[in-house]
């Protein structure tokens, strides 16, 4: 494979897609036994309809009792988090998360890195099981009654290359918004992001068309190059973010075709912007 080498980062020409693997039926059965035999695409489609209730459930967690990160040495087996009253107009009833992921890069030899902060993400087990083929079977959470004032979330440590990149994937699993995923990776022209929210075309078709149209890729690359001031170091940082997202998608076993097209588009745009900056 042809590579472009820089002092700070080795860039592959393409980010290879791993061979497709179906989601784990064992993990799915643990999260939602009634869905164990349902095709994955049907499950994901159904979850999109329930996304407002699930996001409302996450938003109901009191932030004062849900730290954004916890040192590995102080990681509890579970977090008990009080619930806030839902705001007016919130979906009813909210669907509360079932677990908390504690994400950090794989621990290395030094004691400081072994005790690095673990980023905390409240999640619904069924969302993870329906999107991530490599997610392990999550332990069963305690039952939560609708009148409960708190929820108890079992904590699952998970080693991923980039907690920051996972935050993009976490949002995508709930919203399926390609515009938000791309905007989290790169500065994109507002008109292009708005086109992903058009009612005349699906976001996936817009991204696929852009990926296969050199003129559109060039326009996006020129915008990125200009927004970065033609600075190669800034563009390499963008390339690093895209590559981290790729690594997390591979590690989790995420095979959403539209998201992969968006990742490929972001990579093409970064490489194009670097070529323009080098001219």
PDB file of N, CA and C in Angstrom, residues 48 50-60 91 94-95 124 171 174-175:
ATOM      1  N   UNK A  48     -33.818   3.872  16.321  1.00  0.00           N
ATOM      2  CA  UNK A  48     -33.852   5.278  15.915  1.00  0.00           C
ATOM      3  C   UNK A  48     -35.156   5.939  16.362  1.00  0.00           C
ATOM      4  N   UNK A  50     -36.789   5.239  18.970  1.00  0.00           N
ATOM      5  CA  UNK A  50     -36.761   5.378  20.421  1.00  0.00           C
ATOM      6  C   UNK A  50     -35.647   6.303  20.901  1.00  0.00           C
ATOM      7  N   UNK A  51     -34.866   6.835  19.961  1.00  0.00           N
ATOM      8  CA  UNK A  51     -33.716   7.649  20.339  1.00  0.00           C
ATOM      9  C   UNK A  51     -34.081   8.851  21.210  1.00  0.00           C
ATOM     10  N   UNK A  52     -35.161   9.590  20.920  1.00  0.00           N
ATOM     11  CA  UNK A  52     -35.469  10.729  21.804  1.00  0.00           C
ATOM     12  C   UNK A  52     -35.671  10.327  23.259  1.00  0.00           C
ATOM     13  N   UNK A  53     -36.339   9.192  23.488  1.00  0.00           N
ATOM     14  CA  UNK A  53     -36.542   8.744  24.867  1.00  0.00           C
ATOM     15  C   UNK A  53     -35.217   8.330  25.513  1.00  0.00           C
ATOM     16  N   UNK A  54     -34.336   7.683  24.739  1.00  0.00           N
ATOM     17  CA  UNK A  54     -33.049   7.262  25.297  1.00  0.00           C
ATOM     18  C   UNK A  54     -32.155   8.466  25.587  1.00  0.00           C
ATOM     19  N   UNK A  55     -32.145   9.438  24.675  1.00  0.00           N
ATOM     20  CA  UNK A  55     -31.350  10.635  24.925  1.00  0.00           C
ATOM     21  C   UNK A  55     -31.902  11.421  26.115  1.00  0.00           C
ATOM     22  N   UNK A  56     -33.233  11.431  26.257  1.00  0.00           N
ATOM     23  CA  UNK A  56     -33.832  12.082  27.419  1.00  0.00           C
ATOM     24  C   UNK A  56     -33.432  11.366  28.705  1.00  0.00           C
ATOM     25  N   UNK A  57     -33.323  10.036  28.639  1.00  0.00           N
ATOM     26  CA  UNK A  57     -32.897   9.275  29.808  1.00  0.00           C
ATOM     27  C   UNK A  57     -31.474   9.592  30.213  1.00  0.00           C
ATOM     28  N   UNK A  58     -30.596   9.751  29.220  1.00  0.00           N
ATOM     29  CA  UNK A  58     -29.206  10.124  29.521  1.00  0.00           C
ATOM     30  C   UNK A  58     -29.154  11.536  30.092  1.00  0.00           C
ATOM     31  N   UNK A  59     -29.941  12.449  29.492  1.00  0.00           N
ATOM     32  CA  UNK A  59     -29.941  13.839  29.958  1.00  0.00           C
ATOM     33  C   UNK A  59     -30.504  13.966  31.368  1.00  0.00           C
ATOM     34  N   UNK A  60     -31.293  12.969  31.813  1.00  0.00           N
ATOM     35  CA  UNK A  60     -31.893  13.033  33.143  1.00  0.00           C
ATOM     36  C   UNK A  60     -30.896  12.716  34.253  1.00  0.00           C
ATOM     37  N   UNK A  91     -39.644  13.843  26.000  1.00  0.00           N
ATOM     38  CA  UNK A  91     -40.356  12.595  25.676  1.00  0.00           C
ATOM     39  C   UNK A  91     -40.694  11.824  26.949  1.00  0.00           C
ATOM     40  N   UNK A  94     -38.967   8.722  29.761  1.00  0.00           N
ATOM     41  CA  UNK A  94     -37.581   8.577  29.283  1.00  0.00           C
ATOM     42  C   UNK A  94     -37.092   7.147  29.471  1.00  0.00           C
ATOM     43  N   UNK A  95     -36.151   6.754  28.640  1.00  0.00           N
ATOM     44  CA  UNK A  95     -35.532   5.433  28.755  1.00  0.00           C
ATOM     45  C   UNK A  95     -34.130   5.629  29.321  1.00  0.00           C
ATOM     46  N   UNK A 124     -26.965   2.690  26.685  1.00  0.00           N
ATOM     47  CA  UNK A 124     -27.969   1.631  26.713  1.00  0.00           C
ATOM     48  C   UNK A 124     -27.337   0.385  26.093  1.00  0.00           C
ATOM     49  N   UNK A 171     -22.393   9.435  19.952  1.00  0.00           N
ATOM     50  CA  UNK A 171     -23.489  10.293  19.481  1.00  0.00           C
ATOM     51  C   UNK A 171     -24.139   9.708  18.237  1.00  0.00           C
ATOM     52  N   UNK A 174     -26.809   6.982  18.593  1.00  0.00           N
ATOM     53  CA  UNK A 174     -28.121   7.429  19.048  1.00  0.00           C
ATOM     54  C   UNK A 174     -28.842   8.280  18.005  1.00  0.00           C
ATOM     55  N   UNK A 175     -28.103   9.092  17.256  1.00  0.00           N
ATOM     56  CA  UNK A 175     -28.746  10.062  16.360  1.00  0.00           C
ATOM     57  C   UNK A 175     -28.665   9.688  14.885  1.00  0.00           C
TER      58      UNK A 175
END
